[in-house]
PDB file of C-alpha atoms in Angstrom:
ATOM      1  CA  LYS A   1       0.000   0.000   0.000  1.00 61.00           C
ATOM      2  CA  ARG A   2       2.712   2.487   0.976  1.00 65.00           C
ATOM      3  CA  VAL A   3       6.045   1.120  -0.345  1.00 71.00           C
ATOM      4  CA  ASN A   4       6.732   0.143  -3.953  1.00 78.00           C
ATOM      5  CA  THR A   5      10.096  -1.661  -3.750  1.00 86.00           C
ATOM      6  CA  LEU A   6      11.899  -3.651  -1.043  1.00 88.00           C
ATOM      7  CA  HIS A   7      14.980  -5.880  -1.155  1.00 93.00           C
ATOM      8  CA  LEU A   8      14.301  -9.207   0.549  1.00 94.00           C
ATOM      9  CA  ALA A   9      16.760 -11.866   1.692  1.00 94.00           C
ATOM     10  CA  GLU A  10      16.873 -14.487  -1.081  1.00 94.00           C
ATOM     11  CA  PRO A  11      16.903 -17.555   1.235  1.00 94.00           C
ATOM     12  CA  LEU A  12      13.369 -16.616   2.288  1.00 94.00           C
ATOM     13  CA  PHE A  13      12.176 -17.929  -1.089  1.00 93.00           C
ATOM     14  CA  GLN A  14      14.542 -20.894  -1.359  1.00 96.00           C
ATOM     15  CA  VAL A  15      13.471 -22.922   1.674  1.00 96.00           C
ATOM     16  CA  ASP A  16      10.580 -25.318   2.194  1.00 96.00           C
ATOM     17  CA  ILE A  17       9.420 -23.865   5.510  1.00 97.00           C
ATOM     18  CA  VAL A  18       9.761 -20.406   7.075  1.00 98.00           C
ATOM     19  CA  VAL A  19       9.596 -20.174  10.864  1.00 98.00           C
ATOM     20  CA  SER A  20       9.572 -16.805  12.626  1.00 98.00           C
ATOM     21  CA  VAL A  21      11.136 -17.108  16.092  1.00 98.00           C
ATOM     22  CA  ALA A  22      10.778 -13.913  18.119  1.00 98.00           C
ATOM     23  CA  LYS A  23      11.215 -12.750  21.692  1.00 98.00           C
ATOM     24  CA  LEU A  24       8.322 -11.336  23.705  1.00 98.00           C
ATOM     25  CA  LYS A  25       9.133  -7.613  23.720  1.00 98.00           C
ATOM     26  CA  THR A  26       7.692  -4.146  23.834  1.00 98.00           C
ATOM     27  CA  HIS A  27       8.511  -1.630  21.093  1.00 96.00           C
ATOM     28  CA  GLU A  28       8.433   2.164  21.338  1.00 93.00           C
ATOM     29  CA  LEU A  29       6.827   2.674  17.919  1.00 94.00           C
ATOM     30  CA  THR A  30       4.664  -0.431  17.366  1.00 96.00           C
ATOM     31  CA  PHE A  31       4.202  -1.069  21.136  1.00 96.00           C
ATOM     32  CA  ILE A  32       4.866  -4.808  20.700  1.00 98.00           C
ATOM     33  CA  THR A  33       7.288  -6.690  18.479  1.00 98.00           C
ATOM     34  CA  GLY A  34       6.759 -10.358  17.753  1.00 98.00           C
ATOM     35  CA  ALA A  35       6.440 -12.872  14.927  1.00 99.00           C
ATOM     36  CA  VAL A  36       5.262 -10.344  12.309  1.00 99.00           C
ATOM     37  CA  LYS A  37       7.599  -7.442  13.079  1.00 98.00           C
ATOM     38  CA  ASN A  38      10.385 -10.069  13.123  1.00 97.00           C
ATOM     39  CA  PHE A  39      10.358 -10.025   9.311  1.00 97.00           C
ATOM     40  CA  PHE A  40      12.069  -6.641   9.462  1.00 94.00           C
ATOM     41  CA  GLY A  41      15.215  -8.768   9.705  1.00 94.00           C
ATOM     42  CA  CYS A  42      14.696  -9.901   6.093  1.00 96.00           C
ATOM     43  CA  ILE A  43      15.493  -6.493   4.589  1.00 95.00           C
ATOM     44  CA  PRO A  44      18.734  -4.445   4.559  1.00 93.00           C
ATOM     45  CA  SER A  45      19.302  -1.344   6.662  1.00 88.00           C
ATOM     46  CA  ARG A  46      18.579   1.058   3.804  1.00 87.00           C
ATOM     47  CA  ASP A  47      15.104  -0.432   3.369  1.00 91.00           C
ATOM     48  CA  ARG A  48      14.494  -0.347   7.122  1.00 91.00           C
ATOM     49  CA  ASN A  49      15.320   3.360   7.051  1.00 87.00           C
ATOM     50  CA  LEU A  50      12.855   3.794   4.183  1.00 85.00           C
ATOM     51  CA  LEU A  51      10.044   2.128   6.134  1.00 89.00           C
ATOM     52  CA  HIS A  52      10.918   4.125   9.244  1.00 87.00           C
ATOM     53  CA  ARG A  53      10.223   7.379   7.401  1.00 84.00           C
ATOM     54  CA  ASP A  54       6.647   6.968   8.570  1.00 81.00           C
ATOM     55  CA  GLY A  55       6.975   7.750  12.275  1.00 80.00           C
ATOM     56  CA  ASP A  56       3.258   7.440  13.029  1.00 87.00           C
ATOM     57  CA  PRO A  57       2.461   4.055  14.681  1.00 91.00           C
ATOM     58  CA  GLU A  58      -0.370   3.287  12.243  1.00 92.00           C
ATOM     59  CA  LYS A  59       1.513   4.317   9.101  1.00 92.00           C
ATOM     60  CA  PHE A  60       4.636   2.441  10.151  1.00 94.00           C
ATOM     61  CA  SER A  61       2.558  -0.626  11.010  1.00 96.00           C
ATOM     62  CA  GLU A  62       1.038  -0.502   7.520  1.00 95.00           C
ATOM     63  CA  ASN A  63       4.605  -0.567   6.167  1.00 94.00           C
ATOM     64  CA  VAL A  64       5.447  -3.613   8.275  1.00 96.00           C
ATOM     65  CA  LEU A  65       2.297  -5.368   7.048  1.00 96.00           C
ATOM     66  CA  ASP A  66       3.183  -4.489   3.450  1.00 94.00           C
ATOM     67  CA  LEU A  67       6.548  -6.156   4.010  1.00 95.00           C
ATOM     68  CA  PHE A  68       4.880  -9.194   5.559  1.00 96.00           C
ATOM     69  CA  SER A  69       2.468  -9.478   2.619  1.00 95.00           C
ATOM     70  CA  VAL A  70       5.314 -10.467   0.270  1.00 93.00           C
ATOM     71  CA  CYS A  71       6.910 -12.864   2.758  1.00 95.00           C
ATOM     72  CA  ARG A  72       5.676 -16.199   4.064  1.00 93.00           C
ATOM     73  CA  CYS A  73       5.410 -17.634   7.533  1.00 97.00           C
ATOM     74  CA  ASP A  74       4.560 -21.302   8.024  1.00 98.00           C
ATOM     75  CA  LEU A  75       4.986 -21.211  11.797  1.00 99.00           C
ATOM     76  CA  GLY A  76       5.445 -18.511  14.399  1.00 99.00           C
ATOM     77  CA  ILE A  77       7.161 -19.052  17.739  1.00 99.00           C
ATOM     78  CA  ILE A  78       7.339 -16.572  20.619  1.00 99.00           C
ATOM     79  CA  ASP A  79      10.005 -17.170  23.249  1.00 99.00           C
ATOM     80  CA  GLY A  80       8.491 -15.666  26.354  1.00 98.00           C
ATOM     81  CA  ILE A  81      10.463 -17.555  28.981  1.00 98.00           C
ATOM     82  CA  GLU A  82      11.985 -14.151  29.590  1.00 98.00           C
ATOM     83  CA  GLY A  83      10.595 -11.078  27.883  1.00 98.00           C
ATOM     84  CA  MET A  84      11.256  -7.363  27.799  1.00 98.00           C
ATOM     85  CA  GLU A  85       9.002  -4.685  29.273  1.00 98.00           C
ATOM     86  CA  GLY A  86       9.283  -0.905  29.318  1.00 96.00           C
ATOM     87  CA  GLU A  87      11.338   0.874  26.675  1.00 94.00           C
ATOM     88  CA  GLY A  88      11.778  -2.040  24.273  1.00 94.00           C
ATOM     89  CA  PRO A  89      13.083  -3.358  22.008  1.00 93.00           C
ATOM     90  CA  ALA A  90      16.553  -2.216  23.119  1.00 89.00           C
ATOM     91  CA  GLN A  91      16.359  -0.185  26.333  1.00 91.00           C
ATOM     92  CA  GLY A  92      13.741  -2.182  28.237  1.00 94.00           C
ATOM     93  CA  LYS A  93      13.950  -4.393  31.307  1.00 96.00           C
ATOM     94  CA  VAL A  94      14.012  -8.173  31.476  1.00 97.00           C
ATOM     95  CA  ARG A  95      10.778  -9.660  32.783  1.00 98.00           C
ATOM     96  CA  LYS A  96      10.222 -13.340  33.566  1.00 98.00           C
ATOM     97  CA  VAL A  97       7.031 -14.398  31.805  1.00 98.00           C
ATOM     98  CA  GLY A  98       7.355 -18.172  31.509  1.00 97.00           C
ATOM     99  CA  VAL A  99       5.613 -18.929  28.219  1.00 98.00           C
ATOM    100  CA  LEU A 100       6.390 -20.496  24.846  1.00 98.00           C
ATOM    101  CA  LEU A 101       3.808 -19.699  22.178  1.00 99.00           C
ATOM    102  CA  PHE A 102       3.308 -21.415  18.812  1.00 98.00           C
ATOM    103  CA  ALA A 103       0.861 -20.705  15.979  1.00 99.00           C
ATOM    104  CA  LYS A 104       0.497 -21.104  12.239  1.00 98.00           C
ATOM    105  CA  ASN A 105      -1.059 -17.634  12.061  1.00 99.00           C
ATOM    106  CA  PRO A 106       1.579 -15.137  13.267  1.00 99.00           C
ATOM    107  CA  HIS A 107      -1.013 -12.381  13.706  1.00 99.00           C
ATOM    108  CA  ALA A 108      -3.043 -14.537  16.089  1.00 99.00           C
ATOM    109  CA  LEU A 109       0.204 -15.417  17.842  1.00 99.00           C
ATOM    110  CA  ASP A 110       1.113 -11.756  18.328  1.00 99.00           C
ATOM    111  CA  ALA A 111      -2.420 -11.037  19.565  1.00 99.00           C
ATOM    112  CA  VAL A 112      -2.101 -13.661  22.300  1.00 99.00           C
ATOM    113  CA  MET A 113       1.337 -12.299  23.180  1.00 99.00           C
ATOM    114  CA  ALA A 114      -0.139  -8.794  23.426  1.00 99.00           C
ATOM    115  CA  LYS A 115      -2.859 -10.021  25.803  1.00 98.00           C
ATOM    116  CA  ILE A 116      -0.249 -11.648  28.046  1.00 99.00           C
ATOM    117  CA  MET A 117       1.567  -8.287  28.123  1.00 98.00           C
ATOM    118  CA  GLY A 118      -1.612  -6.548  29.277  1.00 97.00           C
ATOM    119  CA  PHE A 119      -2.582  -4.929  25.961  1.00 97.00           C
ATOM    120  CA  SER A 120      -5.872  -5.177  24.152  1.00 96.00           C
ATOM    121  CA  PRO A 121      -5.164  -6.294  20.563  1.00 97.00           C
ATOM    122  CA  TYR A 122      -7.300  -3.356  19.459  1.00 96.00           C
ATOM    123  CA  GLU A 123      -4.727  -1.000  20.996  1.00 95.00           C
ATOM    124  CA  ILE A 124      -1.997  -2.382  18.715  1.00 97.00           C
ATOM    125  CA  PRO A 125      -1.976  -1.047  15.116  1.00 96.00           C
ATOM    126  CA  LEU A 126      -0.111  -4.111  13.794  1.00 98.00           C
ATOM    127  CA  LEU A 127      -3.019  -6.256  14.985  1.00 99.00           C
ATOM    128  CA  TYR A 128      -6.169  -4.286  14.217  1.00 98.00           C
ATOM    129  CA  LEU A 129      -4.794  -3.289  10.800  1.00 98.00           C
ATOM    130  CA  ALA A 130      -4.019  -6.960  10.052  1.00 99.00           C
ATOM    131  CA  GLU A 131      -7.624  -7.778  10.958  1.00 99.00           C
ATOM    132  CA  LYS A 132      -8.786  -5.014   8.625  1.00 98.00           C
ATOM    133  CA  ARG A 133      -6.854  -6.757   5.826  1.00 98.00           C
ATOM    134  CA  GLY A 134      -8.652 -10.015   6.628  1.00 98.00           C
ATOM    135  CA  TRP A 135      -5.568 -11.828   7.929  1.00 98.00           C
ATOM    136  CA  VAL A 136      -6.865 -12.566  11.439  1.00 99.00           C
ATOM    137  CA  ASP A 137     -10.089 -12.506  13.447  1.00 99.00           C
ATOM    138  CA  LEU A 138      -9.021 -10.989  16.757  1.00 98.00           C
ATOM    139  CA  LYS A 139     -12.307 -11.938  18.414  1.00 98.00           C
ATOM    140  CA  ASN A 140     -12.021 -15.603  17.471  1.00 98.00           C
ATOM    141  CA  ILE A 141      -8.585 -16.923  18.475  1.00 98.00           C
ATOM    142  CA  GLU A 142      -8.473 -20.394  19.997  1.00 97.00           C
ATOM    143  CA  VAL A 143      -5.808 -20.999  22.646  1.00 98.00           C
ATOM    144  CA  ILE A 144      -5.001 -24.608  23.537  1.00 96.00           C
ATOM    145  CA  GLY A 145      -2.605 -26.147  26.036  1.00 93.00           C
ATOM    146  CA  ALA A 146      -3.257 -23.697  28.886  1.00 92.00           C
ATOM    147  CA  GLU A 147      -5.734 -21.086  30.090  1.00 95.00           C
ATOM    148  CA  LEU A 148      -4.620 -17.741  28.689  1.00 97.00           C
ATOM    149  CA  GLU A 149      -6.016 -15.788  31.657  1.00 96.00           C
ATOM    150  CA  LYS A 150      -3.517 -17.467  33.985  1.00 96.00           C
ATOM    151  CA  PHE A 151      -0.603 -15.937  32.083  1.00 97.00           C
ATOM    152  CA  ILE A 152      -1.833 -12.355  31.650  1.00 98.00           C
ATOM    153  CA  ILE A 153       0.420  -9.880  33.488  1.00 98.00           C
ATOM    154  CA  PRO A 154      -1.676  -6.803  34.428  1.00 92.00           C
ATOM    155  CA  ASN A 155       1.326  -4.799  35.666  1.00 96.00           C
ATOM    156  CA  PHE A 156       3.527  -5.515  32.642  1.00 98.00           C
ATOM    157  CA  GLU A 157       5.290  -2.200  31.981  1.00 97.00           C
ATOM    158  CA  LYS A 158       4.329  -0.722  28.624  1.00 95.00           C
ATOM    159  CA  PRO A 159       6.679   1.587  26.681  1.00 94.00           C
ATOM    160  CA  SER A 160       6.319   5.212  27.744  1.00 89.00           C
ATOM    161  CA  THR A 161       5.379   6.077  24.155  1.00 89.00           C
ATOM    162  CA  PHE A 162       2.257   3.914  24.377  1.00 90.00           C
ATOM    163  CA  LEU A 163      -1.154   5.532  24.326  1.00 81.00           C
ATOM    164  CA  SER A 164      -4.425   3.702  23.753  1.00 74.00           C
ATOM    165  CA  LYS A 165      -6.103   4.168  20.383  1.00 75.00           C
ATOM    166  CA  ARG A 166      -8.655   6.480  22.006  1.00 74.00           C
ATOM    167  CA  LYS A 167      -5.940   8.686  23.485  1.00 72.00           C
ATOM    168  CA  ARG A 168      -4.028   8.773  20.194  1.00 73.00           C
ATOM    169  CA  ASN A 169      -7.220   9.943  18.498  1.00 71.00           C
ATOM    170  CA  ILE A 170      -7.542  12.710  21.096  1.00 71.00           C
ATOM    171  CA  LEU A 171      -4.027  13.887  20.252  1.00 69.00           C
ATOM    172  CA  LYS A 172      -4.786  13.824  16.523  1.00 69.00           C
ATOM    173  CA  PHE A 173      -7.946  15.859  17.137  1.00 69.00           C
ATOM    174  CA  LEU A 174      -6.013  18.423  19.179  1.00 68.00           C
ATOM    175  CA  ALA A 175      -2.985  18.510  16.864  1.00 64.00           C
ATOM    176  CA  PRO A 176      -3.925  21.896  15.301  1.00 63.00           C
ATOM    177  CA  LEU A 177      -3.263  23.469  18.718  1.00 62.00           C
ATOM    178  CA  GLY A 178       0.449  23.015  18.108  1.00 58.00           C
ATOM    179  CA  VAL A 179       3.128  20.344  18.315  1.00 51.00           C
ATOM    180  CA  PRO A 180       4.941  21.408  21.535  1.00 53.00           C
ATOM    181  CA  LEU A 181       1.805  20.814  23.608  1.00 56.00           C
ATOM    182  CA  LEU A 182       1.229  17.303  22.252  1.00 64.00           C
ATOM    183  CA  ASP A 183       4.635  15.932  21.427  1.00 76.00           C
ATOM    184  CA  THR A 184       6.668  12.891  22.403  1.00 86.00           C
ATOM    185  CA  TYR A 185      10.210  13.236  21.118  1.00 91.00           C
ATOM    186  CA  PRO A 186      13.694  11.701  21.491  1.00 95.00           C
ATOM    187  CA  LYS A 187      15.943  13.468  23.987  1.00 95.00           C
ATOM    188  CA  LEU A 188      19.662  12.941  24.572  1.00 97.00           C
ATOM    189  CA  LYS A 189      21.248  12.127  27.923  1.00 96.00           C
ATOM    190  CA  ARG A 190      24.631  13.627  27.092  1.00 96.00           C
ATOM    191  CA  GLU A 191      26.416  11.921  29.988  1.00 97.00           C
ATOM    192  CA  LYS A 192      25.688   8.528  28.397  1.00 96.00           C
ATOM    193  CA  CYS A 193      26.643   9.462  24.830  1.00 97.00           C
ATOM    194  CA  ILE A 194      29.947   8.142  23.431  1.00 97.00           C
ATOM    195  CA  GLN A 195      29.616  10.116  20.156  1.00 97.00           C
ATOM    196  CA  CYS A 196      29.669   6.957  18.033  1.00 97.00           C
ATOM    197  CA  GLY A 197      27.465   8.584  15.382  1.00 97.00           C
ATOM    198  CA  LEU A 198      25.195   5.564  14.928  1.00 97.00           C
ATOM    199  CA  CYS A 199      22.069   7.659  15.545  1.00 97.00           C
ATOM    200  CA  LYS A 200      23.066  10.071  12.769  1.00 97.00           C
ATOM    201  CA  GLU A 201      23.880   7.189  10.436  1.00 95.00           C
ATOM    202  CA  ARG A 202      20.554   5.400  10.946  1.00 94.00           C
ATOM    203  CA  CYS A 203      18.182   8.383  11.132  1.00 95.00           C
ATOM    204  CA  PRO A 204      15.834   7.864   8.143  1.00 93.00           C
ATOM    205  CA  VAL A 205      15.262  11.598   7.587  1.00 93.00           C
ATOM    206  CA  GLU A 206      18.777  12.899   8.423  1.00 95.00           C
ATOM    207  CA  ALA A 207      17.482  14.912  11.361  1.00 96.00           C
ATOM    208  CA  ILE A 208      20.594  14.410  13.535  1.00 98.00           C
ATOM    209  CA  GLU A 209      23.926  16.240  13.368  1.00 97.00           C
ATOM    210  CA  LEU A 210      27.024  15.703  15.525  1.00 96.00           C
ATOM    211  CA  THR A 211      28.248  18.972  17.092  1.00 93.00           C
ATOM    212  CA  PRO A 212      30.130  16.975  18.507  1.00 94.00           C
ATOM    213  CA  TYR A 213      27.203  15.466  20.451  1.00 97.00           C
ATOM    214  CA  PRO A 214      24.038  14.474  18.575  1.00 97.00           C
ATOM    215  CA  GLN A 215      21.771  17.440  17.909  1.00 97.00           C
ATOM    216  CA  VAL A 216      18.214  16.633  16.802  1.00 97.00           C
ATOM    217  CA  ASN A 217      16.462  18.923  14.345  1.00 96.00           C
ATOM    218  CA  TYR A 218      12.933  18.512  15.702  1.00 92.00           C
ATOM    219  CA  GLY A 219      11.504  20.239  12.652  1.00 90.00           C
ATOM    220  CA  LYS A 220      12.746  17.318  10.528  1.00 94.00           C
ATOM    221  CA  CYS A 221      12.363  14.570  13.161  1.00 93.00           C
ATOM    222  CA  ILE A 222       9.419  12.224  12.487  1.00 90.00           C
ATOM    223  CA  ARG A 223       9.392  10.599  15.962  1.00 91.00           C
ATOM    224  CA  CYS A 224      10.165   7.101  14.655  1.00 92.00           C
ATOM    225  CA  PHE A 225      12.481   6.585  17.681  1.00 93.00           C
ATOM    226  CA  THR A 226      15.120   4.762  15.639  1.00 94.00           C
ATOM    227  CA  CYS A 227      17.761   6.738  17.552  1.00 95.00           C
ATOM    228  CA  ILE A 228      16.426   5.351  20.843  1.00 94.00           C
ATOM    229  CA  GLU A 229      16.290   1.808  19.499  1.00 92.00           C
ATOM    230  CA  ILE A 230      19.737   1.830  17.888  1.00 94.00           C
ATOM    231  CA  CYS A 231      21.802   3.620  20.565  1.00 95.00           C
ATOM    232  CA  PRO A 232      24.191   1.090  22.191  1.00 94.00           C
ATOM    233  CA  GLN A 233      24.481   3.216  25.354  1.00 95.00           C
ATOM    234  CA  GLY A 234      20.818   4.065  25.898  1.00 93.00           C
ATOM    235  CA  ALA A 235      21.676   7.751  25.569  1.00 96.00           C
ATOM    236  CA  PHE A 236      18.398   8.685  23.872  1.00 96.00           C
ATOM    237  CA  HIS A 237      15.086   8.398  25.690  1.00 94.00           C
ATOM    238  CA  PRO A 238      11.495   9.474  24.938  1.00 92.00           C
ATOM    239  CA  SER A 239      10.487  12.802  26.443  1.00 92.00           C
ATOM    240  CA  HIS A 240       6.811  13.698  26.760  1.00 85.00           C
ATOM    241  CA  SER A 241       4.941  16.983  26.552  1.00 81.00           C
ATOM    242  CA  PHE A 242       2.677  18.169  29.360  1.00 76.00           C
ATOM    243  CA  LEU A 243      -0.584  16.990  27.741  1.00 73.00           C
ATOM    244  CA  THR A 244       0.888  13.639  26.729  1.00 76.00           C
ATOM    245  CA  ARG A 245       1.992  13.042  30.320  1.00 78.00           C
ATOM    246  CA  ILE A 246      -1.547  13.790  31.519  1.00 77.00           C
ATOM    247  CA  LEU A 247      -3.084  11.388  28.982  1.00 72.00           C
ATOM    248  CA  ARG A 248      -0.666   8.632  30.002  1.00 71.00           C
ATOM    249  CA  LYS A 249      -1.800   8.968  33.619  1.00 73.00           C
ATOM    250  CA  LEU A 250      -5.488   8.711  32.771  1.00 69.00           C
ATOM    251  CA  ARG A 251      -6.835   5.207  33.285  1.00 53.00           C
ATOM    252  CA  HIS A 252      -8.770   4.919  30.020  1.00 52.00           C
TER     253      HIS A 252
END
């Protein structure tokens, strides 16, 4: 729908069976990352940067689903013996979960993973947009082998960038009031930075300069949070505007 050309790893089309093995993790842009988002590993960095040019969770999720549409997945596996909560997929905290999940439908698999992490599947763009494409029925997923409710973790820490779909719609409605009031943006902790330049190299819109520390041009920045994900020192973190902080504290 949104991307015309991608370069895919050739072995993906040379094997008899494709199995996606992913860790149970949060993600600051897609909120979860599992068997479907795992296919990001099948494309080179330049194509990842191209897909990351859509920093909106829904638009980026559409890109991920476009990628998945030209791949194949015969079996999905989620390793949730230990997972990651908080600022995943790179800066989060290890959380013992104690599950191994298997499914032929990776979207259903990710939906069950999301429920265990305390999300509603309808809060996750990767899931409700996959349902919209007819790839999964989120209301009709059969779980066998154990009772799902016994494994749900209500206090699983979500990424600080997460807002429910309702709250995201509120922000979109209020957006004409001005970006500073509504924004979540990457901010540098200079004391952690080693000036490696990886954030500048991987920024999909070239919004970062080294002077000598990374300087973000927020006018160009699309809030894809690649700099947070890629930083080996955890020097970037999400910073939230006043209204966004209020919305995060509201229960619903």
